[in-house]
Coordinates of C-alpha atoms and ligand atoms in Angstrom, one line a residue:
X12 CA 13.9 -0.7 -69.7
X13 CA 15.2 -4.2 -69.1
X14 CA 15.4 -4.6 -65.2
X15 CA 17.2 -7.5 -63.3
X16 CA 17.4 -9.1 -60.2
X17 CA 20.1 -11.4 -58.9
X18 CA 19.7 -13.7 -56.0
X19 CA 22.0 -12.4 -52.8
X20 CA 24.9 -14.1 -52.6
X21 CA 25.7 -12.2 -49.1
X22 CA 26.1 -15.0 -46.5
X23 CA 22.7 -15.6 -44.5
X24 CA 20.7 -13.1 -47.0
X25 CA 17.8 -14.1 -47.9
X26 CA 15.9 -11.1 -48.9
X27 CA 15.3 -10.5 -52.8
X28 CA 15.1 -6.8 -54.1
X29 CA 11.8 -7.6 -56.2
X30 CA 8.7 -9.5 -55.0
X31 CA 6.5 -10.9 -57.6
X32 CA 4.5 -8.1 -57.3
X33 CA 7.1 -5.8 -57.9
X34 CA 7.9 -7.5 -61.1
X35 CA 4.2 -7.4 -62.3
X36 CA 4.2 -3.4 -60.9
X37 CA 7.5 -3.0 -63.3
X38 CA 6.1 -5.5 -66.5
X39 CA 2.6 -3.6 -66.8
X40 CA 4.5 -0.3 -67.4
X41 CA 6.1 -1.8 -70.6
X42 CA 9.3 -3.2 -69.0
X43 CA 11.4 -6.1 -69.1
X44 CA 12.0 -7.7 -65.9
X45 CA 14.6 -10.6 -65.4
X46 CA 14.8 -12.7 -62.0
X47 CA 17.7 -14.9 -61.4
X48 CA 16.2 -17.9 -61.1
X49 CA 15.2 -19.2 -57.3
X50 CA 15.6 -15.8 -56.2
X51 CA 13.0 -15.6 -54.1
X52 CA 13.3 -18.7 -52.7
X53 CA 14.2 -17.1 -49.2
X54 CA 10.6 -15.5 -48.8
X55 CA 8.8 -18.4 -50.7
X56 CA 8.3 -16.6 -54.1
X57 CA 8.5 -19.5 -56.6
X58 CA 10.3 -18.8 -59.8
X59 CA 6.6 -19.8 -61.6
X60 CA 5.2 -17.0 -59.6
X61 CA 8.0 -14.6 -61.7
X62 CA 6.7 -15.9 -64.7
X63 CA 3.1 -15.6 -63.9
X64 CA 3.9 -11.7 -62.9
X65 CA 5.1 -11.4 -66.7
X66 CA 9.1 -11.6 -65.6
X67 CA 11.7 -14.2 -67.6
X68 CA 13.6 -16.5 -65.3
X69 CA 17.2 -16.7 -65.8
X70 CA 19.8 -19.2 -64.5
X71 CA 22.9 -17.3 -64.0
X72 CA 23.7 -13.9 -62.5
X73 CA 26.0 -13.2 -65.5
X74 CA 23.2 -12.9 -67.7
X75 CA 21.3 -10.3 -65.7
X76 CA 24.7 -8.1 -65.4
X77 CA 25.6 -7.9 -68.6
X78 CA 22.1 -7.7 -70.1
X79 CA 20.4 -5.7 -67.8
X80 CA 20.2 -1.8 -67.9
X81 CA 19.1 -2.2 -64.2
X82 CA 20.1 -4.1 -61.2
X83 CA 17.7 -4.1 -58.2
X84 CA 19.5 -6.2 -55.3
X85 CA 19.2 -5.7 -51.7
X86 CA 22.8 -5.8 -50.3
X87 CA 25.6 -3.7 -51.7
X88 CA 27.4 -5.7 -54.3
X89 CA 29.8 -8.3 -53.5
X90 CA 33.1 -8.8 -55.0
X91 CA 32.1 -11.6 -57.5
X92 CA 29.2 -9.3 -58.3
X93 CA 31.4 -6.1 -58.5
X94 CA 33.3 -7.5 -61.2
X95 CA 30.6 -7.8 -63.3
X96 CA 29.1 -4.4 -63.5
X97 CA 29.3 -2.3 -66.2
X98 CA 29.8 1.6 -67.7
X99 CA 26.0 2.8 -68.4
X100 CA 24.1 0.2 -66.1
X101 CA 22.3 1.0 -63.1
X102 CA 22.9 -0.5 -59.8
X103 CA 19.7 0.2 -57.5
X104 CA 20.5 -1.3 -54.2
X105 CA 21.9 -0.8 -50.5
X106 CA 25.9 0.5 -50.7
X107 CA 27.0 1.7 -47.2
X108 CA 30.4 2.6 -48.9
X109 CA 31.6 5.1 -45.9
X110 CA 33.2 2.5 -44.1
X111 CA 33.9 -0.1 -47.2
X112 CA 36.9 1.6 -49.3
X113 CA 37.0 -2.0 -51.5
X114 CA 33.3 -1.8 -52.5
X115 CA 33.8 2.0 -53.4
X116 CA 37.0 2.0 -55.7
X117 CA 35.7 -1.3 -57.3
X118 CA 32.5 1.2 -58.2
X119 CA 34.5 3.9 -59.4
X120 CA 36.8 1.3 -61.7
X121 CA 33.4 -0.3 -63.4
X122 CA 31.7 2.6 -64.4
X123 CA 28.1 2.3 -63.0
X124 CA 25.5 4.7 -62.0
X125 CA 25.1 3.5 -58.1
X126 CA 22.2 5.1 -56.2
X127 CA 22.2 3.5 -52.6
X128 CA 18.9 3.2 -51.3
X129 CA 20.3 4.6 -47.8
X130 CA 20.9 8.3 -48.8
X131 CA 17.5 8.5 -50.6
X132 CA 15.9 11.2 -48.6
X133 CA 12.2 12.8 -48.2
X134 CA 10.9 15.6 -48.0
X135 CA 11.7 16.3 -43.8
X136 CA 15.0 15.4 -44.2
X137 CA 14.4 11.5 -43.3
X138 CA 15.8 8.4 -44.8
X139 CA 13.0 6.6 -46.0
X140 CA 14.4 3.8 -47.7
X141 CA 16.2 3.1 -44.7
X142 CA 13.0 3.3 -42.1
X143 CA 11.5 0.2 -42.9
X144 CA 15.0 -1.9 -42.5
X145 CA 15.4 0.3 -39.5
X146 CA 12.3 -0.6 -37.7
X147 CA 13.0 -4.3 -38.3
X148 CA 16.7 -4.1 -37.1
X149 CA 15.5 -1.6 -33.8
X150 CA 12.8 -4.8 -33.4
X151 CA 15.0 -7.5 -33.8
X152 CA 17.8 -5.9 -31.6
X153 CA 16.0 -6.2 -28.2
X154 CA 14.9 -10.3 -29.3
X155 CA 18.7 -10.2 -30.2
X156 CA 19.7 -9.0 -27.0
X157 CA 17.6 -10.5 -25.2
X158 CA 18.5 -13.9 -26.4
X159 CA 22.6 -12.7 -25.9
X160 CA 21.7 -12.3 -22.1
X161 CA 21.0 -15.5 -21.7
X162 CA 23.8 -17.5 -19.4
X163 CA 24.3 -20.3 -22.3
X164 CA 24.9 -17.7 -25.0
X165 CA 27.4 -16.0 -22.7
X166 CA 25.4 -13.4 -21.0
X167 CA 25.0 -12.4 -17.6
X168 CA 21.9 -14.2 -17.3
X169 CA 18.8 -11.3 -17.1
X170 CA 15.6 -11.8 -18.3
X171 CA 14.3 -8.0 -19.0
X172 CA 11.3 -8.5 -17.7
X173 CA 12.0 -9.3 -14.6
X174 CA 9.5 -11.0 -12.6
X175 CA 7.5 -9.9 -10.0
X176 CA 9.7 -9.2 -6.9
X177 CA 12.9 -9.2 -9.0
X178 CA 13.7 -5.7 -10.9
X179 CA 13.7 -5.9 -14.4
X180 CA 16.6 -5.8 -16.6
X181 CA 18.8 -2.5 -18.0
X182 CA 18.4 -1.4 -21.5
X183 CA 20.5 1.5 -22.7
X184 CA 19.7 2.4 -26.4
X185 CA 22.3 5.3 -27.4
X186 CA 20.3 6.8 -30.7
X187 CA 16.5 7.6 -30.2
X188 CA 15.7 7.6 -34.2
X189 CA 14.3 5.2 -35.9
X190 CA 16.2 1.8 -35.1
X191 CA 15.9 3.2 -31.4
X192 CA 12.6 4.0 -31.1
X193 CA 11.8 1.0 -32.1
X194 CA 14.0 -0.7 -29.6
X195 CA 12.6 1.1 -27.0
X196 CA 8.8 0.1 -27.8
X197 CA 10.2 -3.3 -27.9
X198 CA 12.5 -3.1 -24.7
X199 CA 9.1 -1.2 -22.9
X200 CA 6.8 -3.8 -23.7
X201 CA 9.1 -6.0 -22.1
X202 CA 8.9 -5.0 -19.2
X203 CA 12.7 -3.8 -19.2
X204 CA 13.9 0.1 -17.8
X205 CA 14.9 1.8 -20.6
X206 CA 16.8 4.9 -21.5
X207 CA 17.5 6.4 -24.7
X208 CA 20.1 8.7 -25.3
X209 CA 20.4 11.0 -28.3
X210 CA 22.0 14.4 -29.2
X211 CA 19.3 16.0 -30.9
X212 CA 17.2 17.6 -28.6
X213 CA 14.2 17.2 -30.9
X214 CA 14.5 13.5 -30.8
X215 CA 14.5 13.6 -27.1
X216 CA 11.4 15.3 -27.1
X217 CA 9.7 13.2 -29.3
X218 CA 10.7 9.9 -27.7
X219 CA 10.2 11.6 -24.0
X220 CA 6.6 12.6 -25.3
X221 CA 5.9 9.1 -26.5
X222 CA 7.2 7.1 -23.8
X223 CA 6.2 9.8 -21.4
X224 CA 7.1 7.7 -18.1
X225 CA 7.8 4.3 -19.6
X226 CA 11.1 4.8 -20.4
X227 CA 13.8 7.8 -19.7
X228 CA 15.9 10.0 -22.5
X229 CA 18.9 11.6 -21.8
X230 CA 21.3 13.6 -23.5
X231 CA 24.1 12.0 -24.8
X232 CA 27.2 13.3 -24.1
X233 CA 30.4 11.2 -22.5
X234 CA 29.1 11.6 -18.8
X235 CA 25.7 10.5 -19.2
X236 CA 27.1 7.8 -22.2
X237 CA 29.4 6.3 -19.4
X238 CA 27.0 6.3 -16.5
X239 CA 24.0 4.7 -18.8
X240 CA 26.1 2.1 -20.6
X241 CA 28.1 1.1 -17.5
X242 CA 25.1 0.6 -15.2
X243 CA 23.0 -0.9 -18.4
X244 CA 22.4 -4.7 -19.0
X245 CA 21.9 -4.5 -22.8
X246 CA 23.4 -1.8 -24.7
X247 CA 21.9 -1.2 -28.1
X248 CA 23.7 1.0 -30.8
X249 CA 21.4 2.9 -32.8
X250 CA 23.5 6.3 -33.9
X251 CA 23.3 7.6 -37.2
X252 CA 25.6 10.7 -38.8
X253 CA 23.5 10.4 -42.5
X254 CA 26.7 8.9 -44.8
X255 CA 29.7 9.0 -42.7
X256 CA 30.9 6.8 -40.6
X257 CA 29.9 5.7 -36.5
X258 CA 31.3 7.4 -34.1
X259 CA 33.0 5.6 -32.1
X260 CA 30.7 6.5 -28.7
X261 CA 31.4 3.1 -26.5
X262 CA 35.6 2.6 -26.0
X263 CA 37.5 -0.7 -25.2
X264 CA 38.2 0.7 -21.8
X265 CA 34.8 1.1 -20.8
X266 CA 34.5 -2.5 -21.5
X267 CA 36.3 -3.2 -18.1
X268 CA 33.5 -0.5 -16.5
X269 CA 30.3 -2.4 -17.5
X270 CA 28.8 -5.4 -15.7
X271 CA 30.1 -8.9 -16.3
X272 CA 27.9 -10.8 -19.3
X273 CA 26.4 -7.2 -20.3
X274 CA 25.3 -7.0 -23.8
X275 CA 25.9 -4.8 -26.6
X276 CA 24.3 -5.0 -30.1
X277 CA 25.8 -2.3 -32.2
X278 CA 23.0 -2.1 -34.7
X279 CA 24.9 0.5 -36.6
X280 CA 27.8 -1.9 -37.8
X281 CA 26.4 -1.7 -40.9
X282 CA 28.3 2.3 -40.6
X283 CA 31.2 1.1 -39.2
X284 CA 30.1 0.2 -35.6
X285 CA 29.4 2.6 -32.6
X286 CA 31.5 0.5 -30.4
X287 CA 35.7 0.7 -30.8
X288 CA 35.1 -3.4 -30.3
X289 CA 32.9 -4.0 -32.7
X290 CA 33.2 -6.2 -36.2
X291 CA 30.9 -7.3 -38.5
X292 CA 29.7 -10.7 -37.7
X293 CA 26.4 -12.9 -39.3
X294 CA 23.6 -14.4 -38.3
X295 CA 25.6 -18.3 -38.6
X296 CA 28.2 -16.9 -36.0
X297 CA 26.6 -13.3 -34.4
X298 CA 28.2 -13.0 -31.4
X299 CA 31.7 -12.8 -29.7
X300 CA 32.8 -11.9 -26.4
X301 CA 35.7 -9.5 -25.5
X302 CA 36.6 -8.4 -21.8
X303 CA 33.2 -10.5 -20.8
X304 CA 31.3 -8.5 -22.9
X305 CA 28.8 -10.4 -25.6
X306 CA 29.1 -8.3 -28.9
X307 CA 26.3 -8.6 -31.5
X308 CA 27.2 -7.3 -34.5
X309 CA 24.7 -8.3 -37.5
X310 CA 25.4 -5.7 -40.3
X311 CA 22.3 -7.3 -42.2
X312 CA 20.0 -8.1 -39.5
X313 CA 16.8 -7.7 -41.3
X314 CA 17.7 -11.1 -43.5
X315 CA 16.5 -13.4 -40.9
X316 CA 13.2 -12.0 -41.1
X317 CA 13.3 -12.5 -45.0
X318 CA 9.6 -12.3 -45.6
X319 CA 8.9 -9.3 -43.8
X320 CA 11.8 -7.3 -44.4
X321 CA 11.3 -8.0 -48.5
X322 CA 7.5 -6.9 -48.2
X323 CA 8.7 -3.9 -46.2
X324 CA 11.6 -2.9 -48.4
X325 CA 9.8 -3.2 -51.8
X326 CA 7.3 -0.8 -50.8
X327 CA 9.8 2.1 -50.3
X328 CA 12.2 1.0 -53.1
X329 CA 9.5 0.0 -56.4
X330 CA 8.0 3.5 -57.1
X331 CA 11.7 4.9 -57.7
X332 CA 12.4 1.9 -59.7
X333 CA 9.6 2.8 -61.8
X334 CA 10.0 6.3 -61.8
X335 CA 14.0 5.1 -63.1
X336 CA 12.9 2.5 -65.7
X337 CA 10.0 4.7 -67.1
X338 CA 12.1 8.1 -67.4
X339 CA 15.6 7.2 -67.3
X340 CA 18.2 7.6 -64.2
X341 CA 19.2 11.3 -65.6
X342 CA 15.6 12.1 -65.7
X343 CA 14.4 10.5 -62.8
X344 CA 17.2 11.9 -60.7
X345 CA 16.6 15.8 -62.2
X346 CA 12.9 15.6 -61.1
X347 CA 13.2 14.3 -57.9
X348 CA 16.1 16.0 -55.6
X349 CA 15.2 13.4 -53.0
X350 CA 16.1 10.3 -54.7
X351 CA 19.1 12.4 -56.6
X352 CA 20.4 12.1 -53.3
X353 CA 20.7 8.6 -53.3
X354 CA 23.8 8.8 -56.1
X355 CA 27.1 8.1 -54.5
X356 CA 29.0 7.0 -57.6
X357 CA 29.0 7.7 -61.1
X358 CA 31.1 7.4 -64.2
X359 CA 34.4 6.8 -61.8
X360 CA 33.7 9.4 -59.5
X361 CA 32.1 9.8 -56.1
X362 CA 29.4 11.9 -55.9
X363 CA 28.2 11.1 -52.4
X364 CA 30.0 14.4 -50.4
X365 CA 30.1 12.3 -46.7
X366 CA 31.4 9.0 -48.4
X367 CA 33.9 11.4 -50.6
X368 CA 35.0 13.0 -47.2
X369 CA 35.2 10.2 -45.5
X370 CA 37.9 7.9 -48.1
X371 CA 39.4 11.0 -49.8
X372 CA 38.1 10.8 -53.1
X373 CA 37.6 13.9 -55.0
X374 CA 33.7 14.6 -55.1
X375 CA 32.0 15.2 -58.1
X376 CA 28.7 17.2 -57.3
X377 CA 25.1 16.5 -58.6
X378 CA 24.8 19.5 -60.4
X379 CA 28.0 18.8 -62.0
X380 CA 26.9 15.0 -63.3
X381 CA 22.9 16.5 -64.0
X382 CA 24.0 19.3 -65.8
Ligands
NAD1 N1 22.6 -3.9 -38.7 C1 21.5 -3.8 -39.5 O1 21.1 -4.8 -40.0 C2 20.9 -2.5 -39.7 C3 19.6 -2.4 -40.2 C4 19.0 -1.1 -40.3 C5 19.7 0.0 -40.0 N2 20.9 -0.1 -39.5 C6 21.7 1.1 -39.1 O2 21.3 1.5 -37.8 C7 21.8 2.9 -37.7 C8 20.7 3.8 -37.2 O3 19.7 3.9 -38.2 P1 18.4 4.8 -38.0 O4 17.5 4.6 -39.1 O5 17.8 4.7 -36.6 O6 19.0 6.3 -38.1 P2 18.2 7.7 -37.6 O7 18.9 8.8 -38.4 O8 16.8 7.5 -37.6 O9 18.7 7.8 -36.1 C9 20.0 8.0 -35.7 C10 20.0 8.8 -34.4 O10 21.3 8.8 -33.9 C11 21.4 10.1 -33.3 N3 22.8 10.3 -33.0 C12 23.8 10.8 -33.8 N4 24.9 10.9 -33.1 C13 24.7 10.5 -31.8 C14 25.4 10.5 -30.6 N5 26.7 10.8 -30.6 N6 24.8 10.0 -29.5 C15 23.5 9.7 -29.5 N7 22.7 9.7 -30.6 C16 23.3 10.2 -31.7 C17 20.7 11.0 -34.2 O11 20.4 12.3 -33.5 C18 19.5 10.2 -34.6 O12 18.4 10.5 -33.8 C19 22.3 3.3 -39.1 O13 23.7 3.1 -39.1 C20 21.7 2.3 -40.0 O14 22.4 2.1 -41.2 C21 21.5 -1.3 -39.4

C-alpha cells in the first residue's frame, strides 16, 4: 500500500503521525511510504532520516492526497486538507467529530474511509490510542495550571506546594481516568491537596487505592461538584462519555461561586468542554479570563511536547497501520473488532453511533459496511 504523511497544518502542532521508524517499520513490509517533506521537523526528524528509513520525500501535501491510498496525520483534518480527500482513500488519524459538525459533513461529502484513532478500543473496554495523549495532557495540565495561577498570568497567585507554614494549594480534578490520574500523580507530587471526582465507582476505587491518603476521591454528583470546584484553586476537567460530547458539569454561574484568580483547565475541550465557559484556545494565546476566572483550554495540548507525544503516539497507532496497509482496511477492520471500532465515517455515511447521535445523521452500522 502507498502510505502518506502530511506535515500538520493545525496552528502550534508539531507532532508528525510517522517517525522515521515508523516509516522503516511500514517500508520493510513491502510498502510505499511518502513524508511531506520537513515533516518532522517539529521532533527533529530530518527529511534525510525519511529517506534513510526507505520513505520518498515529497514537497506538497497535494501529492500525498491524491496519491496516497493512506493518510496517517495526527490532528483531524483541517479544511484546506478536507478538501482534498478522496472516495477509496484512508484517513488514519485523530477526528473528535462529536462536537465538530463542519469536519463531519465535509467527511461524509468526500468519500473517505475515516477511522479516528480515539474510538479504537482494547480488549477491557479502554481507549488505547487515546492513553498515551491522555497521560501527556493529565501531565501537562497541572504545569499548565500551575503556571495559570501565577499573579502575572492572571491567577490568584498560589503556588501548590505551598511552603512550609503556608497550606498548599486546591486541586480539584473532576474525571479520575486516565488524563486524571495522571493529574493527580502530578498535583500529589507537588505537594498540592487533591481530590478527584468521578462517577464510576470503580474508578474511585482504583484511584482511592492508589493514592490511598495522598489525595481524596469523591463521587461526583452536583453537591460534591459544587463544594470541590468552589473551594478548589485549580480545577482540571478530565471527563470522558466515549464519543459524545462533554457534559457540561462546571456552569457560568458557579463562576461567581469560586475563589477570585481560580483556575480551570478543561482538558476535555478537545469533546466540547466540561465547563459551559469554555472554548478552544492554542498554545500562542491559551488562556482567557471570564468572571475572574483563568480558562485554559488547549484542545491539542500534547503538541508542545512534540517529541514525546510523537514517540508515544506511534507506538499505539503503527501496528494498526500495518495491520491496514498489509491486509487492507475491510480486512483489517473484520479481524479486529477493536480497531473496527475506530470507523466513524464511511462512503458518506456515519458509522460512529455516539457521533451519529449526537449531529443527527442517520448511522450506518459496522456490520452493515463489513458485510
Ligand atoms: N486537550 C487535549 O489536548 C487532550 C489530550 C488528551 C485527551 N484529551 C481529552 O481528555 C478527556 C479525558 O480523557 P481520558 O483519556 O482521561 O478518558 P477516560 O475515559 O480515561 O476518563 C474519563 C473519566 O471521566 C469520568 N466521567 C464521566 N462522566 C463524569 C462525570 N459526570 N463526573 C465525573 N467523572 C465523569 C469517567 O467515569 C472516566 O473515569 C477526553 O475528552 C479526551 O479526549 C484532551
Amino acid at each position: 500500500m502507498r502510505v502518506g504523511c502530511p506535515k500538520e497544518i493545525k496552528n502550534h502542532e508539531y507532532r508528525v503521525g510517522l517517525t522515521p521508524e515508523s516509516a522503516r517499520e511500514l517500508v520493510a513490509q513491502g510498502n510505499e511510504v511518502w513524508i511531506e517533506t520537513q515533516a518532522g521537523a517539529g521532533i527533529d526528524a530530518t527529511d534525510d532520516q525519511y529517506v534513510e528509513a526507505g520513505a520518498k520525500i515529497v514537497d506538497t501535501p497535494d501529492e500525498i492526497f491524491a496519491e496516497c491510498e493512506m493518510i496517517v496525520k495526527v490532528k483531524e483534518p483541517q479544511a484546506i486538507e478536507r478538501a482534498k480527500l478522496r472516495v477509496d482513500q484512508i484517513l488514519y488519524t485523530y477526528l473528535h467529530l462529536a462536537p465538530d459538525p463542519e469536519q463531519t459533513v465535509d467527511l461524509m461529502n468526500s468519500g473517505v474511509t475515516a477511522i479516528a484513532y480515539e474510538t479504537v478500543t482494547g480488549p477491557r473496554g479502554q481507549l488505547p490510542l487515546l492513553k498515551p495523549m491522555s497521560q501527556v495532557a493529565g501531565r501537562m495540565s497541572v504545569q499548565a495550571g500551575a503556571s495559570a495561577l501565577e499573579k502575572a498570568h492572571g491567577g490568584r497567585g498560589v503556588l501548590l506546594g505551598g511552603v512550609p507554614g503556608v497550606m498548599p494549594g486546591k486541586v480539584a480534578v473532576i474525571g479520575g481516568g486516565v488524563v486524571g490520574f495522571n493529574a493527580a500523580q502530578m498535583a500529589v507530587g507537588l505537594g498540592a491537596d487533591v481530590t478527584i471526582l468521578d462517577r464510576d465507582p470503580e474508578v474511585l476505587e482504583k484511584v482511592g487505592t492508589f493514592f490511598e491518603a495522598r489525595a481524596s476521591t469523591r463521587f461526583s454528583n452536583r453537591a460534591n461538584l459544587y463544594d470541590a470546584v468552589t473551594q478548589a484553586d485549580l480545577v482540571i476537567g478530565a471527563v470522558l462519555i466515549p464519543g459524545a460530547a462533554a457534559p457540561k458539569l462546571v456552569t457560568r454561574e458557579m463562576l461567581g461561586d469560586m475563589q477570585n484568580g481560580a483556575v480551570l483547565v478543561d482538558v476535555a475541550i478537545d469533546q466540547g468542554g466540561c465547563f459551559e465557559t469554555s472554548k478552544p484556545t492554542t498554545h500562542a494565546e491559551p488562556t482567557y479570563v471570564i468572571d475572574d476566572i483563568v480558562h485554559y483550554c488547549v484542545a491539542n495540548m500534547p503538541g508542545a511536547v512534540a517529541r514525546t507525544s510523537t514517540y508515544a503516539l506511534n507506538n499505539v497507532t503503527l501496528p494498526h497501520a500495518l495491520r491496514i496497509a498489509r491486509m487492507g482496511w475491510k480486512e483489517a477492520l473484520r479481524a479486529d473488532e477493536h480497531l473496527a471500532a475506530g470507523l466513524n465515517v464511511h462512503k458518506g455515511k456515519v458509522t460512529y453511533k455516539a457521533v451519529a447521535d449526537e449531529l443527527g445523521y442517520e448511522y450506518r452500522s459496522l456490520e452493515d459496511v463489513l458485510g
